[in-house]
XYZ file of C-alpha atoms in Angstrom:
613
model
C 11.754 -18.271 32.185
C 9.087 -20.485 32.702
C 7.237 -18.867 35.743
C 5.998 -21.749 38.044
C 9.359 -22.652 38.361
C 10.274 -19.330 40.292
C 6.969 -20.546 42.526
C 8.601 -22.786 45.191
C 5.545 -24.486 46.564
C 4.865 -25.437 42.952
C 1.559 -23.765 42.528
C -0.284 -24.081 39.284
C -1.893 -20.690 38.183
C -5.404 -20.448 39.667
C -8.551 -20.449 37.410
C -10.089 -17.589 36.633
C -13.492 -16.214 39.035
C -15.754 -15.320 36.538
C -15.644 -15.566 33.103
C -17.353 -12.600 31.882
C -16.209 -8.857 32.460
C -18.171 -6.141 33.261
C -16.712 -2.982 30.849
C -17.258 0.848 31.380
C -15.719 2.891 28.874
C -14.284 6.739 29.243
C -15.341 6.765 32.626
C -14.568 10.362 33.358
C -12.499 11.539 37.201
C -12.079 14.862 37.949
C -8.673 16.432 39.197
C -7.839 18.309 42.048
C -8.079 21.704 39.076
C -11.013 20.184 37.195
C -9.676 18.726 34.847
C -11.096 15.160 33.837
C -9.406 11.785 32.929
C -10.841 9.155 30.914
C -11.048 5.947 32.587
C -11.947 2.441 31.025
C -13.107 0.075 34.266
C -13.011 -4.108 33.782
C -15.216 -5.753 36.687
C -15.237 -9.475 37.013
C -19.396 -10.278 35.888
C -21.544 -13.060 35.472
C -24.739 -12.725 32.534
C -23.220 -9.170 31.490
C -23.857 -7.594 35.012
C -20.742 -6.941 37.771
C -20.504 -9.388 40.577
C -21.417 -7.789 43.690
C -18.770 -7.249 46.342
C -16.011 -4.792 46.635
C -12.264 -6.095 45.087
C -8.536 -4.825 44.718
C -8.403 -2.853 42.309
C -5.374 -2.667 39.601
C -4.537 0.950 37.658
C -2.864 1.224 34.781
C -1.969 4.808 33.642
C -1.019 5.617 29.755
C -0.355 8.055 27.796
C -0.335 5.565 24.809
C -3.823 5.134 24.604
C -5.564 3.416 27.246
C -7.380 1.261 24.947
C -4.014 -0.898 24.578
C -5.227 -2.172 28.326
C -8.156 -4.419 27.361
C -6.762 -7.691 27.284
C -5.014 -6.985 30.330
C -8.179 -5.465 31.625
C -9.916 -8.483 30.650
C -7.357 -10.638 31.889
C -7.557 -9.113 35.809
C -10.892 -8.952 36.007
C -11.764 -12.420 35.510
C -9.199 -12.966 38.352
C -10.900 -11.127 40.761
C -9.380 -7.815 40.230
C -11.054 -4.226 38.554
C -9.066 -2.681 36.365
C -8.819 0.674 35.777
C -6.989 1.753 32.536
C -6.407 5.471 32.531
C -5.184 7.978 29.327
C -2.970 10.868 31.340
C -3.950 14.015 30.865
C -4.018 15.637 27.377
C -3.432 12.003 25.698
C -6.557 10.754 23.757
C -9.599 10.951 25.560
C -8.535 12.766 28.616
C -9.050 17.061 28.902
C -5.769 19.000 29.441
C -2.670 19.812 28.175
C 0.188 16.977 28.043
C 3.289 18.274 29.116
C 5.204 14.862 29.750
C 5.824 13.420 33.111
C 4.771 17.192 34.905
C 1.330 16.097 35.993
C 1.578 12.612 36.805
C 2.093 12.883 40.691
C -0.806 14.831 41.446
C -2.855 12.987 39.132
C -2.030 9.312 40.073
C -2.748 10.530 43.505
C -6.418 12.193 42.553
C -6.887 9.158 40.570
C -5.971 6.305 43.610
C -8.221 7.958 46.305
C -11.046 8.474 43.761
C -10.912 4.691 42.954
C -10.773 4.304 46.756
C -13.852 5.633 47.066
C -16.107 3.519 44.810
C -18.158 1.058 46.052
C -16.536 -1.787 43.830
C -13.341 -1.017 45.343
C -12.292 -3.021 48.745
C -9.819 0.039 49.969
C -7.032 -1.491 48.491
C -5.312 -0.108 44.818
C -2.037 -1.699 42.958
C -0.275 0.083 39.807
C 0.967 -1.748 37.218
C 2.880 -0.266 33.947
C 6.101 -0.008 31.364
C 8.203 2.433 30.755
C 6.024 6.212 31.289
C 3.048 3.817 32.807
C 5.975 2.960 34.849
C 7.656 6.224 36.124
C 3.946 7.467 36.685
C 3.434 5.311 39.395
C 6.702 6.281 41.000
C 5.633 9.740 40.524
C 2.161 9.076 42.288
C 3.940 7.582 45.086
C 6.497 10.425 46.202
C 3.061 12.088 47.270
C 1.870 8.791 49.760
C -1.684 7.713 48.539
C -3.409 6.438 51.803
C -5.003 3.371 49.567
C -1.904 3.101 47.314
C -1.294 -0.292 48.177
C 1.142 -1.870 45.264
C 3.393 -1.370 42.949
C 5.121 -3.547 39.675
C 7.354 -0.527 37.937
C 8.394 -2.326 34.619
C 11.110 -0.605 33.379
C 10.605 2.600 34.641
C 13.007 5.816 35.908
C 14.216 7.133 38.824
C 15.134 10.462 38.068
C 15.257 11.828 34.477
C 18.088 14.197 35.121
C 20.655 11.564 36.321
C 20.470 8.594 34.174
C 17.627 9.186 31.009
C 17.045 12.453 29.485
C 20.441 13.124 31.334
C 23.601 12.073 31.754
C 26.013 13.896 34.208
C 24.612 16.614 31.652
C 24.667 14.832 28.142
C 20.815 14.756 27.097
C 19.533 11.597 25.499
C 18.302 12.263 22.324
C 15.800 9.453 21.963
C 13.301 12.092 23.519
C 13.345 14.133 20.691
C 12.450 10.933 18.411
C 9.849 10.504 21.210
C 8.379 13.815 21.146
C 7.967 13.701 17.145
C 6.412 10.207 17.845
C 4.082 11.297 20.820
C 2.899 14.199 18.262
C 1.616 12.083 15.740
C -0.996 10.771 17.947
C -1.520 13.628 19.809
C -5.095 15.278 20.065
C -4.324 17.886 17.803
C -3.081 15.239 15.022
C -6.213 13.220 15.655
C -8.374 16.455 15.342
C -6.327 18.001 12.024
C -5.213 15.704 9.067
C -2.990 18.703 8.303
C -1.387 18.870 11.467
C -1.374 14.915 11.641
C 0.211 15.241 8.204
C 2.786 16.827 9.048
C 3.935 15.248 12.329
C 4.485 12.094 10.471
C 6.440 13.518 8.033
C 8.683 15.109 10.650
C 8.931 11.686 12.906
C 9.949 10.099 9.252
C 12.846 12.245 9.411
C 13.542 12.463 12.900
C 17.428 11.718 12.190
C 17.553 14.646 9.773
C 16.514 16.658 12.622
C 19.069 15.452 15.398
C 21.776 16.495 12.529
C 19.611 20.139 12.810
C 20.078 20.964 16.715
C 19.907 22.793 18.453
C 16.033 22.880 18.048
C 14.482 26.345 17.274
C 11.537 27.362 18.180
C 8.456 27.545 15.588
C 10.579 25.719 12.904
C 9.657 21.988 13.358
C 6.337 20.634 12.837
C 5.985 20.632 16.923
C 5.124 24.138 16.465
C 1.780 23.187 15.858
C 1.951 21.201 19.084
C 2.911 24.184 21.692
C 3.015 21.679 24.383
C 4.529 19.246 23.331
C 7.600 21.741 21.355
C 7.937 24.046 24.538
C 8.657 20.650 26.922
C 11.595 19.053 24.471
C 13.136 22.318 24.163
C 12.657 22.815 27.953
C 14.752 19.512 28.368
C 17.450 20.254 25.685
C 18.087 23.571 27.466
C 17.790 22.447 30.911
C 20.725 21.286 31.759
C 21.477 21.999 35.939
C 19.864 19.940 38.383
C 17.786 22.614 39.300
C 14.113 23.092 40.450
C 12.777 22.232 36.698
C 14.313 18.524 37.396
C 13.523 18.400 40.461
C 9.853 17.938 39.632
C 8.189 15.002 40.961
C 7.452 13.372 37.739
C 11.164 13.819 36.680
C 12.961 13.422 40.411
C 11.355 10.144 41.591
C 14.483 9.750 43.768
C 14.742 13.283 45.297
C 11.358 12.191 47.278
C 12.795 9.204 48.144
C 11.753 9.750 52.014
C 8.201 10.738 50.996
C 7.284 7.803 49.034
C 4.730 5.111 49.864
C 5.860 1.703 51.707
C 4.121 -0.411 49.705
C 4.952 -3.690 48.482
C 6.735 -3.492 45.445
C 8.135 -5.645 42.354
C 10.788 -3.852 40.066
C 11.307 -5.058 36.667
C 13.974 -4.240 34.960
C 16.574 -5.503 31.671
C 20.388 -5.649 31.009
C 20.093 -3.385 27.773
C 16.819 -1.357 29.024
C 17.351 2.472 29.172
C 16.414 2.112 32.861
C 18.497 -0.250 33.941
C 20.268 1.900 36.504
C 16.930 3.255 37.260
C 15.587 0.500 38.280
C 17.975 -1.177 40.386
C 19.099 2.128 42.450
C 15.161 2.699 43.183
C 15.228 -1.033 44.465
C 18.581 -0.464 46.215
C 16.967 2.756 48.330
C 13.700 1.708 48.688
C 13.985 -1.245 50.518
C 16.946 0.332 52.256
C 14.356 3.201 53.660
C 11.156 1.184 53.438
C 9.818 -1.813 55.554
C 7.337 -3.280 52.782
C 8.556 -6.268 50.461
C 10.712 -5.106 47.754
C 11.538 -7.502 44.747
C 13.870 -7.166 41.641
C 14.351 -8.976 38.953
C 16.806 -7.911 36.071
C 17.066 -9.797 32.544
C 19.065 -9.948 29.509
C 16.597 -7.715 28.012
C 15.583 -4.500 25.838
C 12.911 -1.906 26.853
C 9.725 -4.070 27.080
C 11.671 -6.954 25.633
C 11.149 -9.499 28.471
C 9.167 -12.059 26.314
C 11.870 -12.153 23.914
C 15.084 -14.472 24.053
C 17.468 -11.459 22.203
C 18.584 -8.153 22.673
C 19.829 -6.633 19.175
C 21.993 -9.299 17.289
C 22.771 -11.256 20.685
C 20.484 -14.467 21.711
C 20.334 -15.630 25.657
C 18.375 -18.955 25.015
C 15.035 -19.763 25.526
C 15.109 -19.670 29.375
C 16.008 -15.709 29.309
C 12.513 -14.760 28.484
C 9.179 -14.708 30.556
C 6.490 -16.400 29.892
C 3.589 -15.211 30.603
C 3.617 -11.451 31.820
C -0.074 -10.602 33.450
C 0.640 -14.532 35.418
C 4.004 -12.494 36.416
C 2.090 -9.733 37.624
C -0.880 -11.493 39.395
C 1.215 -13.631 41.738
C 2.613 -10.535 43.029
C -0.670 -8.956 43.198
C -2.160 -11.942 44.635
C 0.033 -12.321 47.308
C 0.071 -8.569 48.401
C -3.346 -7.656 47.353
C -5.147 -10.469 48.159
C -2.977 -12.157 51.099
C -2.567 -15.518 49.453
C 0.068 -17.514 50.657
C 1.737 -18.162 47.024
C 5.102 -18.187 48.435
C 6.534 -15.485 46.730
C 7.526 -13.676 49.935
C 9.776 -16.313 50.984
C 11.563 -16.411 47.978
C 15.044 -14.563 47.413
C 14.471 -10.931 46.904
C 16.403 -10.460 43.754
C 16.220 -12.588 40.638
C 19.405 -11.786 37.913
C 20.286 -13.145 34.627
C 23.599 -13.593 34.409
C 24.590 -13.332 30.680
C 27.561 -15.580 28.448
C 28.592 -19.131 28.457
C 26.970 -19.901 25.221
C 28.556 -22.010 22.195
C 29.566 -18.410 20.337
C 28.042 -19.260 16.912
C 25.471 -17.722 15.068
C 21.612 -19.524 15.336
C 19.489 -19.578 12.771
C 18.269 -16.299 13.005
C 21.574 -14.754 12.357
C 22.055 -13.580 16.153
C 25.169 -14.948 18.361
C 24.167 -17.189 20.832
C 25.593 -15.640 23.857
C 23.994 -17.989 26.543
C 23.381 -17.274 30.526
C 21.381 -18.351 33.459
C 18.806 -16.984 36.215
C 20.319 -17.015 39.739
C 18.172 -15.934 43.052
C 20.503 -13.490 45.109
C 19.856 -12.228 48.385
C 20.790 -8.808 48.004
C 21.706 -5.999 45.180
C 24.669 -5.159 44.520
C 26.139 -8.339 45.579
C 28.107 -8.595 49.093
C 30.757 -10.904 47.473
C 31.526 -8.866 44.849
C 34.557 -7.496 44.571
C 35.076 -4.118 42.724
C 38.203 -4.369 41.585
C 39.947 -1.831 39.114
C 41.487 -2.526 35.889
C 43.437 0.173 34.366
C 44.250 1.670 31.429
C 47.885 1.163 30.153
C 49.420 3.236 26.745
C 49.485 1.168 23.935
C 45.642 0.037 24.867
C 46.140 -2.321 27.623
C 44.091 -3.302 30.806
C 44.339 -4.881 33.418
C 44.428 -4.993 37.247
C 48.389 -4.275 37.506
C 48.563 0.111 37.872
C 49.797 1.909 35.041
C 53.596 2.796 34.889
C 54.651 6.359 33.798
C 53.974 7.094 30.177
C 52.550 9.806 27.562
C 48.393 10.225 27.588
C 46.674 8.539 25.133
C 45.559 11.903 22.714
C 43.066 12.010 19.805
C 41.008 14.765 18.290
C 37.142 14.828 18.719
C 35.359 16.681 15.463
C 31.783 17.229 16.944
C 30.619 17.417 13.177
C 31.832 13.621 12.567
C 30.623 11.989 15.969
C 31.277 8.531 16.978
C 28.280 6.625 15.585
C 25.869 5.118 18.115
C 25.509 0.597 17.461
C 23.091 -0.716 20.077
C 23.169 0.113 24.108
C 20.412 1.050 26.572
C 18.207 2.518 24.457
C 14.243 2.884 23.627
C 11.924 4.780 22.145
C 14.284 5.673 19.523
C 13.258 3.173 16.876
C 13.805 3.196 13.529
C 16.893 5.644 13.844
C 17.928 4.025 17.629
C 18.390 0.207 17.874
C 18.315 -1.411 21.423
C 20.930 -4.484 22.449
C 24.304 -5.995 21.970
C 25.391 -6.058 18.252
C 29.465 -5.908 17.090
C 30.550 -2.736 17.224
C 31.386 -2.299 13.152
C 29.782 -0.110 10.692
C 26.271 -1.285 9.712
C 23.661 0.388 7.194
C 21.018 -0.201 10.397
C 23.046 2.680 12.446
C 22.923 6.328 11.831
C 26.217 7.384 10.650
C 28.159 4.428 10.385
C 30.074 3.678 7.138
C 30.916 0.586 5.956
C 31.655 -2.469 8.025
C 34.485 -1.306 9.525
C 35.293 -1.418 13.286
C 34.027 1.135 15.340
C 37.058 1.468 17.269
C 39.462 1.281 14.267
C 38.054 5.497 14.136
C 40.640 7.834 15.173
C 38.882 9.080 17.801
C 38.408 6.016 19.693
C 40.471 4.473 21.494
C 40.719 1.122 22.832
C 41.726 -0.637 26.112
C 41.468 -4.701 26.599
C 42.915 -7.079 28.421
C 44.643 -10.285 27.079
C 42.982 -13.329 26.130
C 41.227 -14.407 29.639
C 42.739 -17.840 31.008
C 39.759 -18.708 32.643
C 36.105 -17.219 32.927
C 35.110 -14.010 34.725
C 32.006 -12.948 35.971
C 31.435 -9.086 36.579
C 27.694 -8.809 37.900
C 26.756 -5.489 39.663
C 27.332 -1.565 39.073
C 30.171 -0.245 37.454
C 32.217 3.014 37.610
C 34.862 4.642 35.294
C 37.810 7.117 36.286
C 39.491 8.865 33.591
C 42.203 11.208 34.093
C 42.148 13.776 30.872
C 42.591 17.076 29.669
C 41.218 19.037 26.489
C 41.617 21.903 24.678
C 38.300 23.098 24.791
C 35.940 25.001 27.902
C 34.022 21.966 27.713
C 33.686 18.439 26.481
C 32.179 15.532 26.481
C 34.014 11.541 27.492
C 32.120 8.134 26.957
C 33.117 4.837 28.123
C 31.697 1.963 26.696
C 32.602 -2.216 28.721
C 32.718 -4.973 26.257
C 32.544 -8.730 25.486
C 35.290 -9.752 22.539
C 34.807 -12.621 21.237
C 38.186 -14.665 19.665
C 37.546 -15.450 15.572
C 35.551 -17.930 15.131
C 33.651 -20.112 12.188
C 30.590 -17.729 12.241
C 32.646 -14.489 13.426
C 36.058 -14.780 11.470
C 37.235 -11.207 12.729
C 35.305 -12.152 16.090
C 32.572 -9.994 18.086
C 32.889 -7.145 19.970
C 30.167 -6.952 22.306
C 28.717 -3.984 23.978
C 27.638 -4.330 27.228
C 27.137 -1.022 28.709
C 28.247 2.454 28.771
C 27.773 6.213 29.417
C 28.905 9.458 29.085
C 29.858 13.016 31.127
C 29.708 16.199 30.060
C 32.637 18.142 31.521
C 31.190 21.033 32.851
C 29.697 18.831 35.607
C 32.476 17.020 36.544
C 31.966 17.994 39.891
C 28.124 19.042 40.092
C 25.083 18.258 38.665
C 24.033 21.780 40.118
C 26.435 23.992 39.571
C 28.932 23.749 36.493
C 32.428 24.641 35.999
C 34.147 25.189 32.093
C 37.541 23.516 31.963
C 40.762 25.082 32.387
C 42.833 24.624 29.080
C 44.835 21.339 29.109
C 44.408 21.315 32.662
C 44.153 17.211 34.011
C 40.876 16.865 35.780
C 39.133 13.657 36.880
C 36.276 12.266 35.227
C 34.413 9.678 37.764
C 30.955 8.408 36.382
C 28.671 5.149 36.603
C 27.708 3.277 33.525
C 24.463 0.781 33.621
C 24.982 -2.165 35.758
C 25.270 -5.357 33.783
C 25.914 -9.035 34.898
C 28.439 -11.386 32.521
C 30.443 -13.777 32.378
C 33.535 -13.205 29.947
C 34.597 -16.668 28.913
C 38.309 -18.129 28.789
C 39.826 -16.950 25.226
C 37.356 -13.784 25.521
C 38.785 -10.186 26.134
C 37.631 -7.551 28.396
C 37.816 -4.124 26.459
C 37.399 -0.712 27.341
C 36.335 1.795 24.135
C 37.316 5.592 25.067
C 35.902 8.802 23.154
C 34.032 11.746 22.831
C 30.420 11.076 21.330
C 28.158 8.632 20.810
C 25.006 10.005 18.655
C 22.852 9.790 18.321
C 22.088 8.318 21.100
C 23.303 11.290 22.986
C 23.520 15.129 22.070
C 26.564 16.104 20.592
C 29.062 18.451 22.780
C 30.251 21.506 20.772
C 33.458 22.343 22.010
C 32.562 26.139 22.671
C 31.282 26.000 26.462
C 28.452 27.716 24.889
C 24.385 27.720 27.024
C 23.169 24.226 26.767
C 20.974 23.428 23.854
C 21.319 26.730 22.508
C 25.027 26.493 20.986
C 25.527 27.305 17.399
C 29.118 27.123 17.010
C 31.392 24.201 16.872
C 35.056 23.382 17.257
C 37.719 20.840 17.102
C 38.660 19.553 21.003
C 42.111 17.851 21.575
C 41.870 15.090 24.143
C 44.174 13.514 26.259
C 43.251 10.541 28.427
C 46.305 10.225 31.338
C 47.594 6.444 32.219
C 50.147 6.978 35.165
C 50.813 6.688 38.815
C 49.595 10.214 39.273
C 46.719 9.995 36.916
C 45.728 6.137 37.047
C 42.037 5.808 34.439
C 40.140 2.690 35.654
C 37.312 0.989 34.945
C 36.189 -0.857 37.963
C 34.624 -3.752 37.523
C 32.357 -6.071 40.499
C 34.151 -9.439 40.124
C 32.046 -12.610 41.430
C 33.698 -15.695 42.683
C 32.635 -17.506 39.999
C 30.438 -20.646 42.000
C 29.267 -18.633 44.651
């Protein structure tokens, strides 16, 4: 996207103030328990000394070393900005003990009013970060900074136990790949080449150890790390919505009436793991809060907004921005500053609306799916209309209900799990690959084999409509009903939308398309809180959201629903047994039945847009 053109008075970026910078670095703030965090702090200077005066001040906290901040540092200052880069506790060169997202309310708050309080500092503080550097600031906010001032939460969470770690109780296994990446730039790897040793070795063979769960304790290479081993095995056994979830730093939206009104700017992607995240904080936040609230949501990865692809899919060269710290400082600008840059009169939600392209493959070897930006007053759209499309035996769908029939019945082998091929994803890389790719075997994906469909498995099974007579669009959240039954105490059911492409020169067998999904463990079908184990071959409901997603399925295309049991790794695999989360040796064979009737109609249902409205 190229950014002036979302500025409608047509403003060119203004020039810089200064341009030298002023640097302090490791710049140490105490904590409300004494602990101290290192702090690197740009000032706009002239002749190698800070300009006098007192300016908004920007903080960026990390626990992926704050020295990754100086050319944004840099960058601010000249504006007329500090910035203050910050390393959380127990990352690099800040004291304490890291023990992911635990500590980041209290001390983003310590760390705002201490800023507040320096003499280069005009009273006013924004936050700016991705992904952690983004659920921090959330996580400062539930606790109201008096100077917190702004926000611009790129790809960041809302609460870990409904849609990240968790999912209606399925735990995201990317966090394990993350905690054997965090420990090999921990302190204690810095400080030890044995230790260091070793925690490379075991984030080199990170998939070997998903195969290994449930994690023991002292067996891994994280044993060496106590912090960082006790807090992934505290989320792999955690599996209620209980008080260890309902931490600050995890349960952003469980404070939602606490939190700051501040101006602020949510950035989120299509394919990020956040998506959900980021649009229901948007959604509630300017639904409680009187401050400007902005969204924008694009075709993108985690952190991929200044690319044009997501996995083997391509959106064009309008999909991607530009120029991220301009992004950032006409926001900050305008609500830090008070310049009339216009961006407060423009439409509160920006969306990429994805599809319409030419189909064929570019020269990078990635299907040119296509789409456009659109301005929209609102999220989810008013003129959307969800409408449900059910699942018929024999693997139809469409918006006519189901007549009577048999359920649709397969058998899910937790030791052969449907392979995960692209989705919301990050920090899972190598063994976890973000994006839209056609869902067939592919050496790039853990446990595929072959080139094979992914649905031509037995233990998938497939819903789609006929060939579309004209084009669709489907922009907003979306929800899936199922109607089964299983053998087992408890189970696991994933739903995955998609985009089928016809054959074509560059796709002879076509694409299948990914757009979103999710999953639900069984024993919360009806609480997060409190779980229930199945009743054998009972029929229960099965209601959950996947990710929200904006497309447009073109004329010729097919809208299809894929139904199973698993999806690893991107998600821990369900045993069978009913067994304590996380702790379950045992596995065992579940026989699944997914019910298409009057009495039992399975839906997806999908937010249909007028398409020209």
């Amino acid at each position: 996207m190229t950014l002036p053109a979302l500025d409608p008075c047509g403003r060119a970026p203004s020039t810089p103030i200064s341009s030298d910078v002023y640097e302090r670095h490791d710049v140490f703030v105490p904590m409300r328990d004494g602990v101290r965090l290192a702090c690197d702090i740009y000032q706009p200077a002239r002749e190698a000394a800070p300009l006098p005066g007192a300016y908004p001040v920007i903080l960026e906290r990390t626990p992926y070393d704050k020295v990754g901040c100086i050319d944004r540092g840099r960058y601010f200052a000249r504006h007329g900005y500090v910035f203050v880069a910050q390393d959380v506790r127990g990352r690099y060169r800040s004291e304490g003990e890291w023990y992911a997202f635990a500590h980041e309310a209290p001390d983003g708050y310590d760390t705002v009013e201490w800023i507040a309080k320096q003499p280069w500092c005009n009273g006013k503080v924004g936050t700016m970060g991705a992904s952690y550097c983004a659920s921090d600031q959330s996580a400062l906010a539930t606790l109201n900074p008096p100077h917190l001032s702004a926000m611009v939460p790129r790809v960041g969470a809302h609460n870990y136990h409904h849609a990240s770690m968790r999912h209606n109780g399925a735990m995201e296994l990317r966090f394990v790949i993350y905690a054997f990446r965090m420990a090999t730039t921990s302190r204690e790897a810095q400080a030890d080449a044995r230790i260091r040793s070793a925690a490379q070795a075991a984030y080199a063979r990170a998939d070997l150890w998903l195969r290994r769960l449930p994690l023991e304790p002292s067996v891994s290479p994280l044993r060496f790390l106590p912090s960082y081993e006790r807090w992934i095995r505290d989320v792999l056994t955690h599996g209620d919505y209980d008080e260890y979830w309902q931490q600050r730093g995890y349960a952003i939206s469980h404070y939602y009436d606490q939190h700051a009104d501040v101006p602020t700017y949510y950035m989120g992607g299509w394919y990020d793991s956040y998506a959900r995240s980021t649009c229901e904080n948007f959604v509630e936040l300017r639904r409680r809060k009187r401050s400007l609230h902005k969204l924008i949501m694009g075709p993108w990865t985690h952190g991929g907004d200044t690319v044009t692809y997501a996995g083997d899919v391509d959106f064009g060269p309008q999909s991607k921005l530009d120029d991220l710290n301009y992004f950032h400082r006409r926001w900050f600008d305008h609500v830090l500053k008070g310049e009339d840059n216009g961006i407060d009169r423009e439409q509160p939600v920006i969306i990429f609306v994805m599809g319409g392209g030419s189909g064929r493959k570019d020269v990078n070897g990635r299907l040119q799916h296509g789409g456009y930006w659109r301005f929209e007053n609102e999220w989810p759209l008013a003129r959307a209309r969800k409408t449900p499309f059910y699942l018929h035996y024999g693997g139809g769908l469409s918006p006519e209900p189901p007549a009577v029939s048999e359920p649709s019945r397969y058998t899910f082998d937790p030791a052969d799990p449907v392979p995960t091929i692209g989705g919301n994803i990050s920090a899972g890389d190598p063994f976890l690959l973000p994006g839209g790719y056609d869902q067939r075997g592919d050496p790039r994906f853990m446990g595929t084999e072959g080139d094979l469909p992914l649905n031509s498995r037995p233990d998938v099974l497939t819903f789609q409509t006929e060939p579309l007579s004209e084009d669709l669009e489907v922009t907003g959240p979306i929800e899936v009903t199922l109607y089964a039954s299983s053998s087992a105490l408890d189970t696991d059911f994933t739903a995955k939308l998609l985009d089928v492409y016809p054959p074509g020169e560059d796709y002879p067998d076509g694409f299948a398309l990914n757009l979103t999904d999710s999953i639900i463990r069984a024993r919360y079908r009806h609480s997060d809180e409190r779980p229930t184990l199945l009743q054998l071959g009972k029929v229960e409901e099965f209601r959950f959201a996947l990710y929200p997603t904006s497309n447009v399925f073109r004329a010729g295309h097919r809208i299809r629903v894929d139904v199973s049991s698993s999806n690893f790794p991107r998600f821990d695999v369900n045993p069978n047994t009913g067994g304590p989360i996380g702790r379950e040796r045992r596995r065992m064979l579940a026989h699944q039945a997914i019910y298409h009737d009057p009495e039992h109609p399975s839906h997806i249902a999908l937010p249909l847009v007028p398409l020209g409205e």
